[in-house]
């Protein structure tokens, strides 16, 4: 489970002064559900998710991830989280197998457990053909499968996806979306950030609209439609953002 | 701190680096091939220029002397020079290097000698030009002989023995062991090369493992792991240190092998080798010990390597910290490049004559290493200073490593945009 309580991250910029990457963001994600964080570029999605993955320390507020506080026990949180983002790349000079093995060892797994898990993931994701090929020789789809395997090698209970389909072709994006669904089916707690409306509609059980670092609205798609009297998610999003005095990018 | 984590990170970085052509070039190929090659090419070229200059029979123009035919005859018959009539443009000829030396014999030179006057012979040359300087030496040797003959004749005429004007002889002889002489001559050069390579060896892995990872997006992937940041830093830092130490070891082994195995042959034998090495170090050949090349005390080399270890740690930590701050490898390169000057400067000061080890200089990083290495290679083991330098170097290295760990934990550095 994830419970974010007034998560706030303030950056200090010499020219622009204080900037709120996230401001009082609170939400809760239950196991077996996908929470969609919907927002334009620069809305605060990545900052929020990086705080949940303990890559960034909250300036104020906190979050409890899989029973551990992100500020007090970051190492324990990371051991229970799988974080996949467009910005989390692979080591070009390692093979897919070595990449998975490396993260298995970093997560404290034994060599035997890594071997078994690599075999299992290879079969599940169809990686057998390229498992021993260097990452710089893999296609985008192969890379994404390797990234997924790296993310879940330690079987985390919480999965955080930050725009994981950014820049991917349709087929590869489908693989990712399919995998996210599998995670939900397996009872994992999933947070999925994107600015692609169709992905949110297809995947998310609960949607949080974020803009200017603030969470503007939250609810299921049906709840949001009923609350705003609009059927199209894009219209709801624009309505919310414009209502907050911003401009949807 | 967990050694399993540190080893995991280190072994992964080692494997990754061994597959990276650029790291292999900077850590193994450059120190192994380029440095000895440069050293040998430089030595060979210098040796052949020195040999050529020595083989060259200098052309000497004699100005005047028509009223001293005997002196002129002896000049013409002298070995090791080719005497020609001086033309009006002899000054231009020296400047144009078509004439090496011109000798001005004053009017009535022989007659004035007989009358007991002290006439002055002028030698005109091209200062700093190797062949002209050789010509001067030949002319001076000839004039010295002429002067000695004159003195001998005068003594004989006065019925005095030869020893009256030269009551005793003296000559110098080296009693220092060859390795001490070699150490004294090369004591400045060896640490200089080692320090430089230690730094350049650390540079590329440091950039690749920090700014390179940030640029490629793998740093964020790594930071997702539950491994404490300090373990990640130490694993990566050990790889940078491996690069630094490897560069030094490869350079030492290949240089020693080139000198010991191929040096004499490549440099054209003992005399040539000595000249080349002497020229390379701006030292005079007679000071060099016998044998094809100077010998350096192996114990001194071991001492140097031990003293270099904390400095390698310091370099690795500094290169790591500076690169960590950069967003890209290009940016890291622009920070680390100028740092070479900061490394070379104190090291070069240690080679300067008169620069000695004192409590003050023993605390100046790099300068202290340069000075103590010079002493150790000369067989001087000043344990007080050695302890002070090793201790202070360890302290500096520890501070730099602490800074690296601190920087790794700073979000504004790791996610700098």
XYZ file of C-alpha atoms in Angstrom:
666
model
C 0.000 0.000 0.000
C 1.033 3.610 -0.545
C -0.105 6.514 1.538
C 1.171 9.958 0.603
C 0.520 12.640 3.200
C 0.943 16.246 2.104
C 4.038 15.432 0.120
C 5.833 18.647 -0.708
C 9.065 19.216 -2.575
C 10.522 22.676 -2.936
C 13.467 23.380 -5.211
C 15.535 26.487 -4.915
C 16.550 28.168 -8.137
C 18.959 31.093 -8.214
C 16.941 32.946 -10.847
C 13.379 31.852 -10.123
C 13.565 31.521 -6.345
C 11.515 28.757 -4.678
C 9.694 26.365 -6.989
C 7.197 23.787 -5.750
C 7.751 20.520 -7.592
C 4.938 19.051 -5.509
C 2.711 20.812 -2.975
C 0.678 19.029 -0.310
C 0.075 15.974 -2.462
C -1.951 13.355 -0.570
C -3.374 10.116 -1.926
C -3.706 6.468 -1.061
C -3.223 3.403 -3.249
C -4.518 0.014 -2.166
C -2.933 -3.294 -3.198
C -4.379 -4.713 -6.422
C -5.206 -1.280 -7.825
C -3.601 1.061 -10.330
C -3.460 4.716 -9.378
C -3.025 6.943 -12.423
C -1.239 10.233 -11.940
C -2.347 12.362 -14.861
C -0.627 15.626 -15.634
C 1.068 17.694 -18.306
C 4.845 17.948 -18.581
C 6.226 19.738 -15.536
C 3.036 19.171 -13.528
C 4.882 17.443 -10.686
C 4.354 13.762 -11.568
C 8.032 12.794 -11.685
C 8.852 14.745 -8.504
C 6.026 12.999 -6.637
C 7.035 9.552 -7.880
C 10.722 10.168 -7.160
C 9.753 11.006 -3.583
C 7.781 7.761 -3.348
C 10.778 5.851 -4.726
C 13.011 7.726 -2.211
C 15.151 9.222 -4.960
C 14.158 12.654 -3.632
C 13.620 13.585 0.003
C 10.330 15.419 0.731
C 10.731 18.998 1.921
C 7.541 18.559 3.933
C 5.037 15.793 4.496
C 5.812 12.142 4.064
C 4.675 8.903 2.513
C 4.415 5.370 3.786
C 5.252 2.803 1.133
C 4.750 -0.910 1.865
C 4.685 -0.084 5.562
C 7.866 2.011 5.626
C 8.337 5.748 5.814
C 10.142 7.193 2.771
C 12.104 9.709 4.830
C 12.979 7.484 7.792
C 13.622 4.158 6.039
C 14.512 4.867 2.422
C 16.581 1.664 1.972
C 13.671 -0.516 3.204
C 11.259 1.309 0.923
C 13.512 0.775 -2.118
C 13.779 -2.931 -1.305
C 9.978 -3.189 -1.700
C 9.556 -0.910 -4.692
C 10.115 -1.441 -8.403
C 10.624 1.876 -10.188
C 10.443 2.070 -13.958
C 10.709 5.354 -15.820
C 11.544 6.529 -19.298
C 14.650 8.008 -17.706
C 15.820 4.747 -16.068
C 18.114 3.314 -18.724
C 20.097 0.087 -19.019
C 23.847 -0.454 -18.865
C 24.782 -0.595 -22.533
C 27.820 -2.846 -22.050
C 26.045 -5.468 -19.920
C 23.899 -8.254 -21.347
C 20.223 -8.432 -20.424
C 21.015 -11.383 -18.123
C 23.840 -9.485 -16.414
C 21.600 -6.458 -15.973
C 18.909 -8.517 -14.245
C 21.537 -10.342 -12.177
C 23.164 -7.098 -11.073
C 19.912 -5.696 -9.713
C 19.095 -9.049 -8.151
C 22.378 -8.952 -6.229
C 21.836 -5.296 -5.272
C 18.510 -6.445 -3.824
C 20.270 -9.058 -1.737
C 19.258 -12.120 -3.773
C 21.465 -15.208 -3.904
C 22.947 -16.422 -7.203
C 20.616 -19.431 -7.215
C 17.552 -17.235 -6.635
C 18.690 -14.858 -9.393
C 19.142 -17.770 -11.829
C 15.672 -19.117 -11.085
C 14.036 -15.685 -11.262
C 15.835 -14.771 -14.504
C 14.578 -18.003 -16.100
C 11.049 -17.291 -14.899
C 11.049 -13.676 -16.132
C 12.678 -14.621 -19.425
C 9.872 -17.078 -20.105
C 7.142 -14.703 -18.977
C 8.415 -11.742 -21.013
C 9.743 -13.740 -23.993
C 13.375 -12.743 -23.498
C 15.088 -16.052 -24.310
C 16.257 -14.928 -27.718
C 18.203 -11.893 -26.465
C 18.983 -12.677 -22.820
C 22.724 -12.954 -23.511
C 22.944 -10.055 -25.898
C 24.442 -6.725 -24.816
C 21.885 -4.035 -24.036
C 23.306 -1.652 -26.657
C 22.455 -4.242 -29.301
C 18.810 -4.588 -28.270
C 15.781 -3.081 -29.992
C 13.607 -0.615 -28.064
C 11.095 -3.356 -27.262
C 13.803 -5.727 -26.018
C 15.241 -2.959 -23.879
C 11.861 -2.250 -22.356
C 11.364 -5.933 -21.516
C 14.798 -5.992 -19.900
C 13.913 -2.868 -17.917
C 10.717 -4.527 -16.723
C 12.640 -7.633 -15.673
C 15.184 -5.441 -13.858
C 12.342 -3.635 -12.069
C 10.625 -6.769 -10.786
C 13.564 -9.139 -10.302
C 13.178 -8.857 -6.510
C 9.382 -9.286 -6.732
C 8.454 -5.910 -5.191
C 5.028 -5.355 -3.679
C 4.832 -1.773 -4.939
C 5.428 -0.709 -8.537
C 5.927 2.841 -9.667
C 5.833 3.649 -13.372
C 6.826 7.120 -14.516
C 5.739 7.630 -18.126
C 6.982 4.177 -19.051
C 5.636 4.309 -22.604
C 7.264 7.644 -23.477
C 8.891 7.397 -26.888
C 7.910 3.763 -27.413
C 6.257 2.378 -30.535
C 2.726 0.981 -30.330
C 3.765 -2.658 -29.944
C 6.284 -1.967 -27.199
C 3.854 0.328 -25.394
C 1.292 -2.499 -25.467
C 3.810 -4.822 -23.828
C 4.270 -2.327 -21.013
C 0.549 -1.744 -20.556
C -0.048 -5.497 -20.522
C 2.623 -5.934 -17.904
C 1.097 -3.221 -15.688
C -2.238 -5.056 -15.852
C -0.498 -8.274 -14.821
C 0.932 -6.485 -11.803
C -2.523 -5.434 -10.694
C -3.812 -8.961 -11.198
C -0.959 -10.197 -9.010
C -2.147 -7.907 -6.187
C 0.625 -5.335 -6.470
C 0.172 -1.704 -5.546
C 0.731 0.285 -8.737
C 1.206 3.995 -9.405
C 1.239 4.926 -13.061
C 2.069 8.413 -14.248
C 1.351 9.586 -17.771
C -0.052 12.407 -19.844
C -1.628 9.991 -22.325
C -5.400 10.027 -21.635
C -6.113 6.735 -23.410
C -3.664 4.845 -21.183
C -5.320 6.228 -18.077
C -8.771 5.288 -19.343
C -7.626 1.748 -20.150
C -5.561 1.082 -17.052
C -6.309 3.108 -13.977
C -8.744 2.320 -11.192
C -8.254 5.688 -9.549
C -7.082 8.839 -11.327
C -5.350 11.789 -9.718
C -5.065 14.962 -11.823
C -1.966 16.923 -10.946
C -1.046 20.421 -12.064
C 1.462 22.966 -10.813
C 2.570 20.462 -8.179
C -0.938 20.236 -6.676
C -3.355 17.355 -6.839
C -6.471 19.001 -8.319
C -8.897 16.084 -8.308
C -9.058 12.396 -7.531
C -11.468 9.557 -8.199
C -12.386 6.786 -10.567
C -13.128 7.703 -14.159
C -16.841 7.312 -13.473
C -16.631 9.547 -10.403
C -14.743 12.251 -12.281
C -17.260 12.156 -15.132
C -20.157 12.482 -12.718
C -18.482 15.207 -10.663
C -17.658 17.442 -13.641
C -20.530 16.563 -15.957
C -18.181 15.676 -18.782
C -17.604 12.280 -20.444
C -14.286 12.756 -22.178
C -11.265 12.501 -19.865
C -9.375 15.093 -21.876
C -12.234 17.570 -21.380
C -12.271 16.821 -17.667
C -8.503 17.354 -17.495
C -8.644 20.700 -19.367
C -11.570 21.816 -17.239
C -9.661 21.056 -14.051
C -6.444 22.691 -15.165
C -8.134 25.833 -16.455
C -10.159 26.015 -13.277
C -6.915 26.019 -11.332
C -5.809 29.068 -13.306
C -3.347 27.151 -15.453
C -2.951 26.203 -19.031
C -2.958 22.580 -20.143
C 0.246 21.937 -22.060
C 28.672 -0.228 4.986
C 28.166 -3.659 3.480
C 31.083 -5.337 1.705
C 28.819 -7.596 -0.340
C 27.151 -4.536 -1.853
C 30.448 -2.751 -2.391
C 31.941 -5.837 -4.081
C 28.826 -6.264 -6.252
C 29.038 -2.661 -7.455
C 32.815 -2.850 -7.909
C 32.744 -6.089 -9.904
C 29.976 -4.789 -12.149
C 31.914 -1.555 -12.777
C 35.079 -3.534 -13.449
C 33.326 -5.767 -15.970
C 31.666 -2.756 -17.580
C 34.938 -0.833 -17.775
C 36.840 -3.775 -19.239
C 34.292 -3.762 -22.064
C 34.725 -0.059 -22.675
C 37.300 0.726 -25.316
C 37.851 4.283 -24.093
C 38.574 3.163 -20.528
C 40.961 0.485 -21.771
C 42.773 3.058 -23.884
C 43.161 5.551 -21.049
C 44.005 3.029 -18.314
C 45.991 0.347 -20.140
C 46.972 1.280 -23.698
C 48.148 4.851 -23.128
C 50.291 4.137 -20.047
C 51.653 0.902 -21.525
C 52.411 1.981 -25.053
C 52.430 5.708 -25.467
C 54.569 6.768 -22.523
C 57.499 4.399 -23.116
C 57.158 5.010 -26.847
C 57.387 8.751 -26.349
C 60.277 8.283 -23.978
C 62.137 6.041 -26.409
C 61.414 8.132 -29.496
C 62.540 11.236 -27.645
C 65.643 9.415 -26.435
C 66.478 8.021 -29.837
C 66.037 11.335 -31.606
C 68.110 13.117 -28.972
C 70.804 10.440 -29.075
C 71.077 10.597 -32.836
C 71.199 14.424 -32.809
C 73.919 14.373 -30.153
C 75.870 11.717 -32.080
C 75.481 13.652 -35.345
C 76.596 16.860 -33.692
C 79.659 15.072 -32.337
C 80.524 13.521 -35.674
C 80.212 16.873 -37.381
C 83.650 18.397 -38.163
C 83.141 22.080 -37.432
C 84.170 24.642 -40.010
C 86.311 27.302 -38.359
C 87.144 30.597 -40.033
C 90.404 32.235 -38.975
C 90.473 36.012 -39.024
C 93.955 37.526 -39.250
C 97.089 35.587 -38.224
C 99.013 36.286 -41.462
C 101.850 37.734 -39.341
C 101.894 34.549 -37.203
C 102.425 31.791 -39.835
C 103.433 29.123 -37.301
C 100.191 29.568 -35.320
C 98.253 29.522 -38.573
C 100.002 26.320 -39.673
C 99.189 24.595 -36.387
C 95.571 25.734 -36.706
C 95.341 24.207 -40.202
C 96.943 20.959 -39.056
C 94.768 20.638 -35.920
C 92.504 17.604 -35.836
C 88.732 17.826 -35.386
C 88.129 21.033 -37.326
C 88.205 22.333 -40.874
C 89.930 25.701 -41.067
C 88.907 28.124 -43.803
C 89.738 31.706 -44.711
C 87.346 34.157 -43.115
C 85.158 35.946 -45.623
C 83.762 39.423 -45.057
C 80.298 38.031 -44.158
C 81.548 35.552 -41.514
C 79.088 36.879 -38.917
C 76.137 36.213 -41.243
C 77.559 32.780 -42.052
C 77.576 31.841 -38.339
C 74.011 33.090 -37.958
C 73.032 31.074 -41.054
C 74.764 27.982 -39.582
C 77.012 27.571 -42.665
C 79.999 28.436 -40.470
C 80.268 27.123 -36.917
C 82.966 29.307 -35.370
C 85.242 32.209 -36.246
C 88.581 32.809 -34.449
C 90.118 36.264 -34.413
C 93.916 36.077 -34.024
C 95.189 39.503 -32.993
C 97.894 41.369 -34.945
C 101.470 40.277 -34.250
C 100.155 37.465 -32.082
C 103.341 35.323 -32.172
C 105.624 38.317 -31.663
C 103.586 39.612 -28.739
C 103.674 36.171 -27.169
C 107.450 36.151 -27.416
C 107.655 39.582 -25.792
C 105.626 38.350 -22.824
C 102.436 40.237 -23.598
C 99.054 38.596 -23.021
C 97.172 38.933 -26.302
C 93.497 37.900 -26.331
C 92.111 35.537 -28.978
C 88.389 36.015 -29.631
C 86.091 33.131 -30.499
C 82.822 34.023 -32.223
C 79.982 31.513 -32.078
C 76.213 30.924 -32.158
C 75.142 30.613 -28.531
C 72.915 27.642 -27.805
C 73.450 26.050 -31.231
C 74.709 22.528 -30.586
C 77.140 22.264 -33.528
C 78.548 25.740 -32.944
C 79.069 24.906 -29.252
C 80.929 21.742 -30.322
C 83.126 23.872 -32.607
C 83.913 26.199 -29.695
C 84.989 23.212 -27.584
C 87.353 22.014 -30.349
C 88.856 25.495 -30.788
C 89.238 25.987 -27.026
C 90.974 22.616 -26.730
C 93.391 23.640 -29.508
C 94.109 27.044 -27.930
C 94.630 25.422 -24.511
C 97.224 23.101 -26.053
C 98.900 26.057 -27.757
C 99.030 27.899 -24.441
C 100.466 24.889 -22.638
C 103.149 24.501 -25.307
C 104.038 28.167 -24.892
C 104.293 27.765 -21.114
C 106.404 24.596 -21.496
C 108.783 26.398 -23.869
C 109.161 29.321 -21.473
C 109.817 27.001 -18.541
C 112.418 25.089 -20.530
C 114.087 28.385 -21.511
C 114.184 29.412 -17.848
C 115.501 25.979 -16.839
C 112.493 25.214 -14.733
C 110.723 21.816 -14.551
C 107.317 21.275 -16.157
C 105.711 21.012 -12.747
C 106.684 24.602 -11.907
C 103.589 25.940 -13.647
C 101.373 22.950 -12.835
C 102.433 21.707 -9.412
C 99.661 19.089 -9.074
C 96.900 17.328 -11.018
C 93.374 16.513 -9.892
C 90.565 14.371 -11.193
C 87.118 13.461 -9.962
C 85.762 9.981 -9.339
C 82.222 8.850 -8.422
C 81.965 6.706 -5.294
C 78.158 6.675 -4.952
C 76.544 3.333 -5.886
C 75.023 3.342 -9.382
C 71.453 3.027 -8.051
C 71.916 6.128 -5.878
C 73.269 8.102 -8.802
C 70.407 6.884 -10.986
C 67.905 7.719 -8.262
C 69.316 11.189 -7.838
C 69.118 11.842 -11.554
C 65.663 10.336 -12.118
C 64.171 10.909 -8.671
C 62.347 13.966 -9.924
C 61.183 12.500 -13.217
C 59.759 9.175 -11.948
C 57.275 10.596 -9.393
C 56.302 13.271 -11.898
C 55.294 10.643 -14.461
C 53.638 8.436 -11.843
C 51.563 11.284 -10.402
C 50.497 12.466 -13.842
C 49.455 8.969 -14.931
C 47.703 8.303 -11.639
C 45.508 11.303 -12.279
C 44.853 10.660 -15.968
C 44.166 7.001 -15.126
C 41.457 8.076 -12.674
C 39.957 10.659 -14.998
C 38.137 8.545 -17.559
C 36.611 5.946 -15.201
C 35.527 8.774 -12.878
C 33.761 10.582 -15.688
C 32.194 7.395 -17.054
C 30.940 6.158 -13.694
C 29.386 9.430 -12.601
C 28.578 12.078 -15.220
C 28.463 9.377 -17.913
C 25.883 7.396 -15.939
C 23.817 10.510 -15.314
C 23.935 11.352 -19.002
C 22.948 7.828 -20.078
C 20.172 7.582 -17.487
C 21.616 4.584 -15.645
C 22.360 6.558 -12.483
C 18.659 6.890 -11.701
C 18.254 3.153 -12.334
C 21.035 2.420 -9.896
C 19.664 4.800 -7.278
C 16.412 2.792 -7.323
C 18.239 -0.120 -5.696
C 18.019 -0.536 -1.915
C 21.803 -0.394 -1.531
C 22.865 2.457 0.787
C 24.451 5.350 -1.094
C 27.753 4.968 0.742
C 28.117 1.409 -0.653
C 27.413 2.627 -4.176
C 30.031 5.364 -3.805
C 32.656 3.000 -2.407
C 32.068 0.385 -5.118
C 32.374 2.992 -7.848
C 35.246 4.748 -6.123
C 37.201 1.471 -5.940
C 36.850 1.158 -9.706
C 38.189 4.686 -10.225
C 41.056 3.844 -7.883
C 41.701 0.661 -9.866
C 41.954 2.788 -13.011
C 44.378 5.152 -11.341
C 46.617 2.458 -9.847
C 46.474 0.338 -13.017
C 47.671 3.251 -15.136
C 50.618 3.680 -12.778
C 51.465 -0.022 -12.650
C 51.191 -0.487 -16.424
C 53.364 2.557 -17.006
C 56.019 1.409 -14.545
C 56.138 -2.136 -15.900
C 56.247 -1.114 -19.535
C 58.769 1.665 -18.986
C 61.020 -0.603 -16.948
C 60.709 -3.339 -19.567
C 61.431 -0.940 -22.419
C 64.494 0.434 -20.672
C 65.881 -2.837 -19.417
C 65.083 -5.049 -22.382
C 64.905 -2.833 -25.411
C 66.381 0.414 -24.178
C 69.999 -0.149 -25.060
C 69.185 -1.534 -28.485
C 66.625 1.123 -29.290
C 68.795 3.931 -28.115
C 71.798 2.686 -29.985
C 73.967 1.208 -27.257
C 75.444 2.361 -23.986
C 77.033 5.657 -24.931
C 74.093 6.738 -27.012
C 71.696 5.682 -24.322
C 73.549 7.627 -21.691
C 73.648 10.711 -23.871
C 69.975 10.453 -24.703
C 68.875 9.863 -21.171
C 71.152 12.601 -19.971
C 69.818 14.981 -22.577
C 66.242 14.003 -21.689
C 66.855 14.824 -18.076
C 69.052 17.827 -18.884
C 71.922 16.110 -17.078
C 75.510 15.692 -18.013
C 76.671 12.264 -19.223
C 79.772 11.969 -16.998
C 77.548 11.871 -13.911
C 75.776 8.786 -15.143
C 76.907 5.446 -13.827
C 78.585 2.843 -15.963
C 76.359 0.423 -17.845
C 73.815 0.809 -20.586
C 71.380 2.867 -18.503
C 71.224 4.256 -14.992
C 70.013 1.885 -12.312
C 67.299 2.803 -9.819
C 67.115 1.147 -6.403
C 64.208 -1.363 -6.553
C 63.488 -0.710 -2.871
C 63.061 2.956 -3.751
C 60.495 2.027 -6.408
C 58.566 -0.062 -3.835
C 58.676 2.909 -1.448
C 57.421 5.260 -4.168
C 54.525 2.939 -4.987
C 53.541 2.711 -1.326
C 53.623 6.501 -0.977
C 51.607 6.942 -4.161
C 48.666 4.820 -2.904
C 47.046 7.523 -0.686
C 47.651 10.063 -3.441
C 45.902 7.730 -5.905
C 42.998 7.563 -3.422
C 42.992 11.356 -3.257
C 42.956 11.636 -7.065
C 40.239 9.008 -7.440
C 38.050 10.723 -4.835
C 38.615 14.197 -6.305
C 38.023 13.100 -9.901
C 34.922 11.219 -8.717
C 33.520 14.195 -6.802
C 34.173 16.726 -9.548
C 32.720 14.441 -12.248
C 29.716 13.705 -10.068
C 28.809 17.360 -10.111
C 28.774 17.452 -13.933
C 25.645 16.665 -15.932
C 27.507 15.147 -18.854
C 30.880 13.624 -19.617
C 31.712 16.642 -21.728
C 31.070 18.931 -18.762
C 33.120 16.648 -16.511
C 35.976 16.765 -18.999
C 35.910 20.553 -18.961
C 36.292 20.466 -15.154
C 38.925 17.739 -14.946
C 41.093 18.917 -17.860
C 42.291 22.107 -16.148
C 42.843 20.132 -12.933
C 45.866 18.496 -14.619
C 47.632 21.862 -14.273
C 46.900 21.845 -10.531
C 48.428 18.373 -10.369
C 51.476 19.154 -12.478
C 52.336 22.449 -10.775
C 53.221 21.254 -7.236
C 54.800 18.118 -8.685
C 57.044 20.194 -10.945
C 58.123 22.362 -8.008
C 59.646 19.271 -6.443
C 62.016 18.862 -9.381
C 63.413 22.377 -8.980
C 66.944 22.564 -7.595
C 67.136 23.691 -3.988
C 63.607 22.495 -3.154
C 64.081 20.381 -0.037
C 61.877 18.442 2.355
C 60.922 20.474 5.410
C 57.982 20.161 7.797
C 56.221 22.793 5.699
C 56.805 21.188 2.295
C 55.988 17.764 3.773
C 52.409 18.973 4.257
C 51.904 20.299 0.723
C 50.096 17.600 -1.262
C 51.945 16.298 -4.344
C 54.971 18.507 -3.712
C 55.660 16.369 -0.621
C 55.343 13.180 -2.681
C 57.614 14.500 -5.387
C 60.289 15.433 -2.827
C 60.132 12.272 -0.743
C 60.195 10.060 -3.842
C 63.302 11.846 -5.035
C 64.945 11.084 -1.680
C 63.800 7.457 -1.545
C 65.013 6.780 -5.069
C 68.387 8.216 -4.046
C 68.501 5.815 -1.094
C 67.693 8.422 1.575
C 65.014 7.143 3.969
C 63.971 9.952 6.262
C 61.376 8.071 8.297
C 60.054 11.134 10.125
C 59.132 12.881 6.890
C 57.965 9.647 5.260
C 55.521 9.108 8.148
C 54.360 12.732 8.062
C 53.819 12.663 4.299
C 52.053 9.286 4.324
C 49.848 10.387 7.218
C 48.954 13.752 5.702
C 48.286 12.150 2.310
C 45.959 9.616 3.994
C 44.179 12.467 5.756
C 43.702 14.418 2.507
C 42.507 11.245 0.780
C 40.045 10.544 3.603
C 38.637 14.064 3.435
C 38.271 13.816 -0.357
C 36.529 10.435 -0.057
C 34.195 11.822 2.605
C 33.374 14.672 0.246
C 32.605 12.175 -2.539
C 30.173 10.275 -0.268
C 28.540 13.529 0.805
C 28.137 14.713 -2.772
C 26.567 11.399 -3.785
C 23.878 11.895 -1.174
C 22.960 15.370 -2.383
C 19.863 15.496 -4.566
C 20.829 18.795 -6.183
C 24.009 17.125 -7.421
C 22.516 13.773 -8.444
C 19.466 15.282 -10.157
C 21.087 18.494 -11.340
C 19.322 19.837 -14.430
